[in-house]
XYZ file of C-alpha atoms in Angstrom:
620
model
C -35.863 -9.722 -50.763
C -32.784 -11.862 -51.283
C -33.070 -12.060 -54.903
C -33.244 -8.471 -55.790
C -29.983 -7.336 -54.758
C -28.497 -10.238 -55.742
C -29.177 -9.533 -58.911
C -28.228 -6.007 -58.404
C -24.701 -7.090 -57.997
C -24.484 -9.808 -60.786
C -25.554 -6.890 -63.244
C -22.722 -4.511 -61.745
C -20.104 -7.295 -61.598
C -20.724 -9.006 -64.940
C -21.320 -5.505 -66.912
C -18.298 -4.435 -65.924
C -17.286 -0.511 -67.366
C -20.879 -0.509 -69.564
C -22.740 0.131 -65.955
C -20.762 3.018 -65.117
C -23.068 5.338 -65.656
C -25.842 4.105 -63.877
C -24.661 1.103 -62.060
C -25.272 3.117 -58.395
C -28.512 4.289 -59.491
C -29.387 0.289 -60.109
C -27.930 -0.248 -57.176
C -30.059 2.173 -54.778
C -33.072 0.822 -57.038
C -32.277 -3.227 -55.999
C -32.224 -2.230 -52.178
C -35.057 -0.239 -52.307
C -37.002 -2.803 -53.685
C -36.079 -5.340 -51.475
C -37.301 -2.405 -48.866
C -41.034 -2.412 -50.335
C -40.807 -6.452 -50.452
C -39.611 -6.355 -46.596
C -42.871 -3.757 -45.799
C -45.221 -5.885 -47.981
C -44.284 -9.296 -45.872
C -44.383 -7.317 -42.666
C -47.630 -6.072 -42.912
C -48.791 -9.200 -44.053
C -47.646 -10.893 -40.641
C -49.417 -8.312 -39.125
C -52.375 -9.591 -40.536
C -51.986 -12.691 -39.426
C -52.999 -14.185 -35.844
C -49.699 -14.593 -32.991
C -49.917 -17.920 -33.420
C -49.608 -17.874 -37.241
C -47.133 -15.642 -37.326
C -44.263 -17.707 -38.458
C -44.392 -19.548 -41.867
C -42.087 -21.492 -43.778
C -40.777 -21.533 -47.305
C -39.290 -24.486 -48.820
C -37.183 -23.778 -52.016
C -35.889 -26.559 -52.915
C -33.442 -29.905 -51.507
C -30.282 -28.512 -50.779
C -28.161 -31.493 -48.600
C -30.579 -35.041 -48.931
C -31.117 -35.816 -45.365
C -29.472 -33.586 -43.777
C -30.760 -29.765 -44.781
C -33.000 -28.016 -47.139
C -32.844 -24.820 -48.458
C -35.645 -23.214 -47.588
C -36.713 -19.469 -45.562
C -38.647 -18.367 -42.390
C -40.786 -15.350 -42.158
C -41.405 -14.924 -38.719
C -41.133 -11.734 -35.989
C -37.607 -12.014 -35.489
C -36.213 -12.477 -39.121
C -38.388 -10.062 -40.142
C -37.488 -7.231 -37.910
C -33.821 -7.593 -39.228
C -35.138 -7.276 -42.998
C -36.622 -4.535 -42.196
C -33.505 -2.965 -40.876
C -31.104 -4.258 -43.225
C -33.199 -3.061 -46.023
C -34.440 0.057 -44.652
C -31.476 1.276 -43.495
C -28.997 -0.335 -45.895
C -31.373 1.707 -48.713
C -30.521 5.093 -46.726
C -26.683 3.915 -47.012
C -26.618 3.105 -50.334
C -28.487 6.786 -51.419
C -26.100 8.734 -49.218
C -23.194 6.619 -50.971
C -24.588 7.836 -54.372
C -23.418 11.560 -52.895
C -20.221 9.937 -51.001
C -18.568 8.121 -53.651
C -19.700 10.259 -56.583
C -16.170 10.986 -57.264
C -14.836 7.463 -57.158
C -13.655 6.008 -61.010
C -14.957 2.515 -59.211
C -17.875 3.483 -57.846
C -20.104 1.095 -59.752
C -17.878 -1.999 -58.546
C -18.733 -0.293 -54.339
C -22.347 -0.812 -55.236
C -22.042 -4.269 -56.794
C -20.629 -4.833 -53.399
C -23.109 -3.088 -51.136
C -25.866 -5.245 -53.123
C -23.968 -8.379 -52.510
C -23.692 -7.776 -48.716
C -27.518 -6.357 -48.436
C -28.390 -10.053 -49.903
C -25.601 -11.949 -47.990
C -26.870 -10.292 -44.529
C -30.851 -11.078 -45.762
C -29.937 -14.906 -45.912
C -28.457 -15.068 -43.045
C -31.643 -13.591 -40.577
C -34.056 -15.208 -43.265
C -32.576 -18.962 -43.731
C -35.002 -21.165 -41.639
C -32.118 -23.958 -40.953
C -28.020 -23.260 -39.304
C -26.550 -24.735 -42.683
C -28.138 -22.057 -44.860
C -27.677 -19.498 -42.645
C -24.172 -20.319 -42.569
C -23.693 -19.543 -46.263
C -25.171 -16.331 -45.296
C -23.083 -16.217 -42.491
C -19.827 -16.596 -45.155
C -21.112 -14.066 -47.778
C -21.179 -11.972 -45.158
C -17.856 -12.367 -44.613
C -16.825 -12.304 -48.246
C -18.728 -8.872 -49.037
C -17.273 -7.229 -46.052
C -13.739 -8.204 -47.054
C -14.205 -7.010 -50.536
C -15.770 -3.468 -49.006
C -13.446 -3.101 -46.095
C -10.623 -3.579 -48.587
C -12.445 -1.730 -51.540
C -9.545 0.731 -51.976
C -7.106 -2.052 -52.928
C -4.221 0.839 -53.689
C -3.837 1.512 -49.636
C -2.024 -1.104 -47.917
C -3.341 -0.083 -44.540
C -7.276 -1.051 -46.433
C -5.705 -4.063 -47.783
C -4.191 -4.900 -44.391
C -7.735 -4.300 -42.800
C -9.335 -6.780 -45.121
C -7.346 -9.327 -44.358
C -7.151 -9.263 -40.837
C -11.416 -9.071 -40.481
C -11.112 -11.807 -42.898
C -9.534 -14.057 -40.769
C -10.106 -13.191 -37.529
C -13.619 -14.116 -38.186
C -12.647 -17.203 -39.516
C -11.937 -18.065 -36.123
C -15.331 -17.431 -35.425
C -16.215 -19.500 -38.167
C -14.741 -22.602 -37.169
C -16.806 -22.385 -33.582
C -19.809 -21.742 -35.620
C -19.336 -25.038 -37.846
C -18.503 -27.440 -34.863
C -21.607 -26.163 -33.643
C -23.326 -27.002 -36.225
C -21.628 -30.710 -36.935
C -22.606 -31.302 -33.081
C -26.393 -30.128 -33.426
C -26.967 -32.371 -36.584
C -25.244 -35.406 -34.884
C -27.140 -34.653 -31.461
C -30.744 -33.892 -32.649
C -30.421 -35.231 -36.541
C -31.831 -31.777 -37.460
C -30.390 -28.500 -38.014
C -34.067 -26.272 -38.975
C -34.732 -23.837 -36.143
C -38.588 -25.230 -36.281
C -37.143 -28.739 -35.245
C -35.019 -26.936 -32.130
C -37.240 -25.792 -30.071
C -36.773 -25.090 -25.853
C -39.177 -28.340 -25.652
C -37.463 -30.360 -27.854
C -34.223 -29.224 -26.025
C -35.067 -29.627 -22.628
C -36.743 -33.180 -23.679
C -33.805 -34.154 -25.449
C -31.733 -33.533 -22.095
C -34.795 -35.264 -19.606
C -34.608 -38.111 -22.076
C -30.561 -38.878 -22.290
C -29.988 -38.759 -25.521
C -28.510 -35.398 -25.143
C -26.573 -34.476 -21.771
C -26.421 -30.949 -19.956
C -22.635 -30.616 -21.190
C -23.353 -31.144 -24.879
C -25.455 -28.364 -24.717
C -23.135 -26.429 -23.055
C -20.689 -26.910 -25.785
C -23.328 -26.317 -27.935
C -24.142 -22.511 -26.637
C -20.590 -21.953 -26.101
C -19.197 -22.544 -29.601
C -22.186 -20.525 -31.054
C -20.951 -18.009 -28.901
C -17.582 -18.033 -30.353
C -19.368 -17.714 -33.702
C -21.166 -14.765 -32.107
C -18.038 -13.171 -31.327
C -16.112 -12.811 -33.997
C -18.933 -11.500 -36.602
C -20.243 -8.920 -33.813
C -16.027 -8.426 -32.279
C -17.257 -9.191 -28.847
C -14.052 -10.495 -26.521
C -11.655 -11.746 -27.758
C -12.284 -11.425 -31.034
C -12.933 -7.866 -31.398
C -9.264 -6.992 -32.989
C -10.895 -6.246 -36.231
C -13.343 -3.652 -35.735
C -11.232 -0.717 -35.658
C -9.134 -1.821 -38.210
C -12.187 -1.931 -40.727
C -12.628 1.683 -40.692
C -10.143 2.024 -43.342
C -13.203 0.991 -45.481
C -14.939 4.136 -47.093
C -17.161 5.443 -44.639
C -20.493 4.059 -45.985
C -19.130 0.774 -45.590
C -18.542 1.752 -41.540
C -22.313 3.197 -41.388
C -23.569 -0.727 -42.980
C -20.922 -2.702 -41.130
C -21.276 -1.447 -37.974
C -25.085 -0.323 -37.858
C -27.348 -2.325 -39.883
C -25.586 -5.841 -40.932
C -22.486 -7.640 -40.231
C -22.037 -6.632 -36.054
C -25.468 -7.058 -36.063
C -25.553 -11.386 -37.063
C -23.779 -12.521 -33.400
C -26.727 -11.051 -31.427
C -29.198 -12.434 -34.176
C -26.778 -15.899 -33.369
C -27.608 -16.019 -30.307
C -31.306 -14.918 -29.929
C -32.097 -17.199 -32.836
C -30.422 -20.064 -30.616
C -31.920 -19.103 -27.385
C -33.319 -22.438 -26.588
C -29.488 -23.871 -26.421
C -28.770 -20.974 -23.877
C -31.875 -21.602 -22.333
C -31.387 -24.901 -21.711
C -27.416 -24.308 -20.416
C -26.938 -21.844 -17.403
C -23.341 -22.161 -18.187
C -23.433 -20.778 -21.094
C -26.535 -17.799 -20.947
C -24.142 -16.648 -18.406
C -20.566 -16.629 -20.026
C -22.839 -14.698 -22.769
C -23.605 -12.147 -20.011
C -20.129 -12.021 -18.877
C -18.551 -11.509 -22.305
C -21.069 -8.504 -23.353
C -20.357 -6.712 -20.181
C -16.861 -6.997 -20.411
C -16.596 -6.077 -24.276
C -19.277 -3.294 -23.243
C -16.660 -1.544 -21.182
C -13.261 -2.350 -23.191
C -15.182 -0.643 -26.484
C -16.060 2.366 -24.243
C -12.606 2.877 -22.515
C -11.330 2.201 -26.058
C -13.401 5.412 -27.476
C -12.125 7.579 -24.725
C -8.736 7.622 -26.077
C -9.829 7.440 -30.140
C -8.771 10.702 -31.512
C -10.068 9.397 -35.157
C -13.462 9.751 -35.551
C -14.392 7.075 -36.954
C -12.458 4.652 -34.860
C -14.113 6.104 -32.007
C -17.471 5.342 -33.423
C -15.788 1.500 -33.713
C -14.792 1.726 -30.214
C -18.937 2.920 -29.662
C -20.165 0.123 -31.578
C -18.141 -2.862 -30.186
C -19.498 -1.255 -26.597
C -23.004 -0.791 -27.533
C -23.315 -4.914 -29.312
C -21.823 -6.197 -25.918
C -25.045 -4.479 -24.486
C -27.120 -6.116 -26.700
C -25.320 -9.227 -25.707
C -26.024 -8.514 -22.437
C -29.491 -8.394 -22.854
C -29.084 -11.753 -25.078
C -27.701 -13.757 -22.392
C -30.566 -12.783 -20.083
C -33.740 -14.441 -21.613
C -36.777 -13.511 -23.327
C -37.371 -10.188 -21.655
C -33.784 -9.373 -22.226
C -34.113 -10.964 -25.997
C -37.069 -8.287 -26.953
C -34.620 -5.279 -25.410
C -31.485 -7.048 -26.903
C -33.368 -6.801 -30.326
C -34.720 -3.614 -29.363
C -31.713 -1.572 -29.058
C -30.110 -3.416 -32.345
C -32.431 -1.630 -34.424
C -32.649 1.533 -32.986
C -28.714 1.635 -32.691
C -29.349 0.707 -36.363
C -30.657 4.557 -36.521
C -28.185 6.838 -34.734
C -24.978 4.470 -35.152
C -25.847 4.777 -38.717
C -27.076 8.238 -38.433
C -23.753 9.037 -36.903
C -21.364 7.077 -38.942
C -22.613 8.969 -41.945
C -22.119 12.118 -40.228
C -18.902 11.785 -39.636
C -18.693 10.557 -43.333
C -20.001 14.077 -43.914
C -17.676 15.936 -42.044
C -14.413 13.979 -43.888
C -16.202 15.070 -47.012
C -16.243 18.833 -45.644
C -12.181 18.592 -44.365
C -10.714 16.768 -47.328
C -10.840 13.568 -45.774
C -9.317 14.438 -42.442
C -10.276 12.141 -39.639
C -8.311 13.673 -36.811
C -11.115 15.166 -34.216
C -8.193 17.319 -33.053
C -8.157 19.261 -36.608
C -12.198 20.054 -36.397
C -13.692 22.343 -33.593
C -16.123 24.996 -34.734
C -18.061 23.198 -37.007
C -21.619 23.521 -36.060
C -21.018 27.045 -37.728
C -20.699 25.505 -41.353
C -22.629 22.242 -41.273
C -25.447 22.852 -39.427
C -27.840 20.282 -40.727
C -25.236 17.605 -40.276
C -23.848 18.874 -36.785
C -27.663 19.012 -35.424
C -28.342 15.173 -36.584
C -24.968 13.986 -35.309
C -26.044 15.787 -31.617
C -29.446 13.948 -32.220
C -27.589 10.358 -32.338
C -25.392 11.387 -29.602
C -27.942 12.134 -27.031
C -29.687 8.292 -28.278
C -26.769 6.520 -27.648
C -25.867 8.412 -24.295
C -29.474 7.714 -23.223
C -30.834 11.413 -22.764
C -34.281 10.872 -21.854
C -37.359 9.864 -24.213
C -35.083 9.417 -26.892
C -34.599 5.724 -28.612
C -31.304 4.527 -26.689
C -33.283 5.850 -23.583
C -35.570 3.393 -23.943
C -34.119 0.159 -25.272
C -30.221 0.369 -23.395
C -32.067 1.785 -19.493
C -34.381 -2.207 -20.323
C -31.335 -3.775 -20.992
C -29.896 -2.549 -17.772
C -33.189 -2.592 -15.597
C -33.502 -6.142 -16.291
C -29.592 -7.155 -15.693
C -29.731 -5.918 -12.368
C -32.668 -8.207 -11.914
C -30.690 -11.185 -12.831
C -27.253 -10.197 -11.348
C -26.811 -6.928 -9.190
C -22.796 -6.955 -10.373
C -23.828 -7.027 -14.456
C -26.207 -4.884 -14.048
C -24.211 -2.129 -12.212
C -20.853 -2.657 -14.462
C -23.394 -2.100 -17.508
C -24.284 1.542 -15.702
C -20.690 2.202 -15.411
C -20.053 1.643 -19.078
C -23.120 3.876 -19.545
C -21.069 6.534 -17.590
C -18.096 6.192 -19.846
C -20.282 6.200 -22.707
C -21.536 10.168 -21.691
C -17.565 11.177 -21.723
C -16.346 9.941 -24.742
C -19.331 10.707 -26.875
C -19.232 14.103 -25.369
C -15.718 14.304 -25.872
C -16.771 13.418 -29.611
C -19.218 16.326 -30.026
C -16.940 18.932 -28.398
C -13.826 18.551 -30.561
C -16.111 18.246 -33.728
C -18.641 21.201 -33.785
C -18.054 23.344 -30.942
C -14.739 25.117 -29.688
C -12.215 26.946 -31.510
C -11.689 26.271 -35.220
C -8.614 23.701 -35.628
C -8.404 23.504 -39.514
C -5.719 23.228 -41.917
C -4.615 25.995 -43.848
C -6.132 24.440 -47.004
C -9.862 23.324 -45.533
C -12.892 24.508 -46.523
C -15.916 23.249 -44.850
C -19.112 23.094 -45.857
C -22.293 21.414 -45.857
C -23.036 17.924 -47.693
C -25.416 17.951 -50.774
C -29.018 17.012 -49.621
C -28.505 13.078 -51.299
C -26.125 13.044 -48.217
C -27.824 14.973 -45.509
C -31.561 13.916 -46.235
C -30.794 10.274 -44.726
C -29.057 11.864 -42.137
C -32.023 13.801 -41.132
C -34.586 10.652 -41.659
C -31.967 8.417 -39.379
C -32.198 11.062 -36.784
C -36.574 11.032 -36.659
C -35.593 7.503 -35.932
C -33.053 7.962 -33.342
C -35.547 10.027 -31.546
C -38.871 8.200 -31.311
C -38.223 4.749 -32.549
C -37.135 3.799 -28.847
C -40.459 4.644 -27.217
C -42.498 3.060 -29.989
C -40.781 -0.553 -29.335
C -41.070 -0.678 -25.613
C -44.137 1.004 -24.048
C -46.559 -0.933 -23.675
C -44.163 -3.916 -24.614
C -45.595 -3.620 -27.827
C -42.141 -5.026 -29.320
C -41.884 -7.472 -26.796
C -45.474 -9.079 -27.582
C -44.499 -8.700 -31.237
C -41.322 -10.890 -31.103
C -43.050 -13.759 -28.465
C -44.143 -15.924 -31.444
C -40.756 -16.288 -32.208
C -38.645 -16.073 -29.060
C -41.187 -16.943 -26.339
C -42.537 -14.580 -24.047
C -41.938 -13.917 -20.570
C -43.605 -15.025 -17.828
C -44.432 -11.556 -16.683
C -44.339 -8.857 -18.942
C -42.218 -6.067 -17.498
C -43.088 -2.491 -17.122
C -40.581 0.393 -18.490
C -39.961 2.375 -14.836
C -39.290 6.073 -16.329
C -38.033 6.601 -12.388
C -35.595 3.776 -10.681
C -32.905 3.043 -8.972
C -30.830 2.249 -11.974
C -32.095 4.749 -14.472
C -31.318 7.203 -11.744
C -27.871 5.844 -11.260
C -27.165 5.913 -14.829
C -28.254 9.242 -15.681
C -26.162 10.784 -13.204
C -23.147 9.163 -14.442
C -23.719 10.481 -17.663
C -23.999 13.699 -17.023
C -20.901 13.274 -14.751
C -19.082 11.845 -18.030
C -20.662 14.844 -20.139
C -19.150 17.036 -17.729
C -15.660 15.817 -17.542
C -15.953 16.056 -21.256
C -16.791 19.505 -21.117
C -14.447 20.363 -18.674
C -11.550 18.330 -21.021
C -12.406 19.082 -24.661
C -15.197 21.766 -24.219
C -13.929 24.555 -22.056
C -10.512 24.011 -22.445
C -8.223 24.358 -25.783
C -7.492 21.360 -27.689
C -4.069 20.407 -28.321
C -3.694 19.867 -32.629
C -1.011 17.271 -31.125
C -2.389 14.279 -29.101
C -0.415 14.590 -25.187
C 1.624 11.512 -24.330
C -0.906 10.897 -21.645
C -1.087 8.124 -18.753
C -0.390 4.116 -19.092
C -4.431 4.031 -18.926
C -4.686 6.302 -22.672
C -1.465 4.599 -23.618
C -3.755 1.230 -22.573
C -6.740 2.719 -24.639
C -5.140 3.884 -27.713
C -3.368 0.492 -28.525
C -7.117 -1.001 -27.901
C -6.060 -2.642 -24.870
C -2.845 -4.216 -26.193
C -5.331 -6.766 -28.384
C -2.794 -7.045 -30.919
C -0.103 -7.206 -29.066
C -2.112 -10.295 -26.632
C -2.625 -12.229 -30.076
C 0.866 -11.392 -31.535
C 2.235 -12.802 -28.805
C 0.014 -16.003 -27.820
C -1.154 -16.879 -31.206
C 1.009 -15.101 -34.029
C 4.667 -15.794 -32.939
C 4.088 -19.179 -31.437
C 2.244 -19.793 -35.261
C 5.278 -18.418 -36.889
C 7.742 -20.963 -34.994
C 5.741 -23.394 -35.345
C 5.390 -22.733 -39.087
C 9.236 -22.470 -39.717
C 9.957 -25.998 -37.265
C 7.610 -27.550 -40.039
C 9.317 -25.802 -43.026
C 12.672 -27.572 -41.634
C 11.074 -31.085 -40.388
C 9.640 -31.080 -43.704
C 12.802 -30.284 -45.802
C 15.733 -31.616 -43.661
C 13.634 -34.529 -42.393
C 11.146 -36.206 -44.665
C 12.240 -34.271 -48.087
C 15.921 -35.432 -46.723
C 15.154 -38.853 -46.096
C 13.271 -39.395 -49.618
C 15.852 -37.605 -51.120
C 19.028 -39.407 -49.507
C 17.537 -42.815 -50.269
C 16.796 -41.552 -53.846
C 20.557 -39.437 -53.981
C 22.025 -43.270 -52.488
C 20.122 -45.617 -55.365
C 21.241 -43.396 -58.079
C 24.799 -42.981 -56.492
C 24.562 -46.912 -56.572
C 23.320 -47.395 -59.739
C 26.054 -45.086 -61.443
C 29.207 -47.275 -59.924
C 27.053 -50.812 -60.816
C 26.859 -49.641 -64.931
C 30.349 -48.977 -65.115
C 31.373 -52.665 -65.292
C 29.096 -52.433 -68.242
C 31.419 -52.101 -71.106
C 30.081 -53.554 -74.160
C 33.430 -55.721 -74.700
C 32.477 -59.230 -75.735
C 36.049 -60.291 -73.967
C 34.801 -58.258 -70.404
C 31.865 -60.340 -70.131
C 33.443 -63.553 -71.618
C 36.026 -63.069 -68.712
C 33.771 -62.186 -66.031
C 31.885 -65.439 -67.182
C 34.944 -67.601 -66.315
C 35.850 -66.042 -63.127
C 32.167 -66.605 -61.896
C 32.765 -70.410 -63.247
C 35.679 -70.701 -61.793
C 34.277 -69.177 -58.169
C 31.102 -72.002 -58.302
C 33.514 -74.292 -59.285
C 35.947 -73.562 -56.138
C 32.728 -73.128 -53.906
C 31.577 -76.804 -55.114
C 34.808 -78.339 -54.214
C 35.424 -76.912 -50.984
C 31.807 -78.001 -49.717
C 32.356 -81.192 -51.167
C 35.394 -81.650 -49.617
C 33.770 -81.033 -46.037
């Protein structure tokens, strides 16, 4: 699985101009491959009994004594492969359509490859260190894709602020690590289990606040690869990446690794209160900034950003809440895989219909032209809104059911977010395909060539059944135990409650507003000024601005107190002692004249001196 697109990219990168011409077709060939190899494995654990179902592969000595290299092929890891692959194969064929035009295209697939194998490491590595390396290509592939159109400063820009931000993340990540290896003197996930936890803590060798450290700088990690609070200042910012790039960013990989993080490390939060519950507290909070952010997101595809950093912090959510919360946490990652995807590359489809335009206010009316891509857009929508029986339906109403189990205020702050959710997707679909026509004089809609639209239409099947497969009969739940745990009690999926009731109405309270807003009423081409709160959401809740100010100017003052400490002070000092000896040195070799009569007379006035100095002590 790994191996494949790995080589992928090493062909595309070290061929250079000689793969042109069918470097992308190589490149749809390496992730599909890596697709049948995902399958074969899966079914394969299927085979196998629950409590066989996770196996170990040891490749080879990697750090003596501290970690090997090696991979794990259990539920968990194996559910991501199958996303990653599956859906990073649809990605990379509706790219072949996408980028057909590019002069670089074969370089955007070397990358895609590199990112496919990157994001497999990470969910597949049976040990923190080599999922770390994972964790860093990653980062690497996602910088060179965000930033793939190197001529745009705004892309370059982008790059370089996901880049570091998640550095940040990063360093949490690695202290987390250092502190697990000198706590347990292990970093494999098969020598970290809840018992060995828990025992570790009933023992003394590790105490309740090491832990708590523990969960809490893998949750820092967490955040800044899935731009949960306060790291999220990236997200948007990456859409200046071609639009393929925003489908496997935001849908099927990189967002995806925190809640992997964080599942994969449930016997830390287990084992710490403290931190399960900051978890819970941070995806509930980044829930709702992401969907306040999309309400005021004119851009499409930054208000599919604003979507995605709201829909992770309910997968979060579920995270922080155990192993029933792990299986719908999970859950909804992979069917958001589907219609976040599914949408993405619609709205990668509609740029390619309106010469690139982004602005929803310049659409309207285009369910006329692009039917095919208009109805599987609508499909994702009413997933990700929750309309009943479809996927979101499903996975996001568990989530919620089983927050307001554990806390009544979680749980009903994750309905409100559901009810923003209903507007600003709404608002979404009403200035896109419906209304009156917005376009520029020089537009031409039409529909997307069928190696764009066919993914579309297989990412919608899954946006609409997927959800009901995984949770009835907690048939995803059982298949995930041998690698999470399982609950207790198994829960059952309430098609009728309290808070599936609740959240329903508030979407279609949301849906309305829309409708009332952006569906029934004209659409200004030029955004309205609007009130603090859209001035609040547009500038995604003054983000920048809070990190400009508490981490960016104090950095900069800092920075230039150093440049003059370090030149007026020690580069002084150095040189004045250097600037004083050489000063000294040039007055001293003066009185060196070369005149055999200079010296012979400096000779007898030193004689003379001893000689006066000798007769004056002697006289004493």
């Amino acid at each position: 699985m790994i191996a494949l697109p790995l080589l992928g990219a090493a062909i595309l990168l070290l061929g250079g101009r000689r793969t042109d011409r069918w470097g992308h077709l190589l490149g749809v060939a390496m992730s599909l491959a890596a697709f049948v190899v995902a399958v074969v494995s899966f079914v394969e654990i299927l085979g196998l009994p629950e409590s066989e179902r996770r196996r170990g592969i040891e490749l080879y000595q990697f750090i003596p004594g501290i970690a090997d290299m090696g991979l794990l092929i259990d539920p968990l890891s194996i559910s991501f492969a199958l996303l990653i692959t599956g859906v990073g194969s649809l990605i990379h064929i509706y790219s072949v359509g996408y980028m057909s035009h590019d002069p670089d295209r074969r370089r955007f697939f070397a990358y895609l490859n590199l990112f496919v194998a990157a994001m497999l490491l990470l969910v597949l590595a049976d040990n923190y260190v080599a999922l770390f390396i994972g964790w860093e290509g990653v980062g690497l592939a996602s910088y060179l894709l965000i930033g793939f159109w190197q001529f745009k400063p705004t892309a370059a820009a982008a790059a370089k602020k996901a880049f570091i931000v998640n550095r940040v993340g990063d360093f949490g990540l690695l202290i987390a690590i250092f502190t697990v290896w000198t706590t347990f003197g292990s970093v494999a996930f098969g020598d970290l289990s809840g018992a060995t936890v828990s025992g570790a803590i009933d023992s003394g060798s590790a105490s309740q606040g090491t832990i708590t450290a523990i969960g809490l700088l893998l949750l820092l990690g967490a955040c800044g690869k899935s731009a949960q609070l306060p790291l999220q200042s990236w997200l948007l910012d990456a859409m200046e990446g071609p639009t393929p790039v925003s489908a496997l960013i935001h849908a099927a990989t990189m967002v995806t690794a925190g809640v992997y993080l964080v599942v994969r490390s449930g016997a830390f939060f287990e084992a710490a209160p403290t931190a399960q519950l900051v978890v819970t507290i941070v995806g509930v909070a980044t829930l709702l900034a992401g969907a306040i952010i999309g309400c005021a997101k004119d851009d499409i595809k930054k208000g599919l950003a604003g979507s995605t950093m709201s829909q992770i912090g309910y997968m979060m959510l579920g995270a922080g809440l155990g192993p029933v919360g792990y299986a719908f946490a999970i859950a909804h990652l992979i069917t958001h895989g589907f219609f976040k995807a599914n949408m993405f590359l619609g709205a990668g489809s509609v740029m390619h219909a309106m010469n690139d335009e982004v602005d929803m206010r310049r659409y309207g009316g285009l369910f006329s032209v692009m039917k095919v891509t208009a109805v599987t857009f609508i499909i994702g929508y009413l997933a990700i809104i929750g309309f009943p029986l479809l996927s979101g339906y499903f996975t996001k109403d568990g989530i919620i059911e089983t927050a307001m189990e554990h806390n009544q205020i979680l749980g009903w702050l994750a309905v409100v977010g559901a009810g923003i959710t209903g507007f600003y997707m709404s608002r979404m679909i009403f200035m896109t395909f419906f209304g009156k026509k917005r376009w520029a004089d020089d537009a031409h809609p039409h529909e997307s060539p069928s190696v764009m639209t066919v993914p579309l239409v297989i990412l919608s099947i899954g946006s609409i059944f997927l959800g009901a497969f995984l949770i009835l009969d907690n048939r995803f739940m059982k298949f995930l135990a041998p690698a999470v745990g399982a609950p207790e009690e198994l829960p059952t999926f309430h098609f009728v409650s309290t808070a599936g009731l609740a959240t329903l109405a508030l979407v279609a309270v949301g849906a309305a507003f829309a409708w009332f807003r952006y569906g029934a009423a004209e659409v200004p081409q030029v955004a309205p000024r609007g009130s603090f709160l859209t001035t609040f959401a547009r500038r995604d809740l003054y983000g920048d601005a809070l990190n400009e100010t508490l981490f960016m100017r104090p950095g900069q003052w800092l920075a230039r107190i150093a440049v003059f400490v370090d030149n007026r002070g020690i580069d002084g000092l150095v040189n004045g002692l250097a600037a004083t000896i050489g000063g000294t040195s040039g007055r001293l070799r003066r009185i060196q004249t070369g005149y055999v009569r200079s010296y012979a007379l400096s000779i007898l006035f030193g004689a003379a001196v001893v000689v006066g100095a000798l007769l004056y002590v002697g006289n004493m």
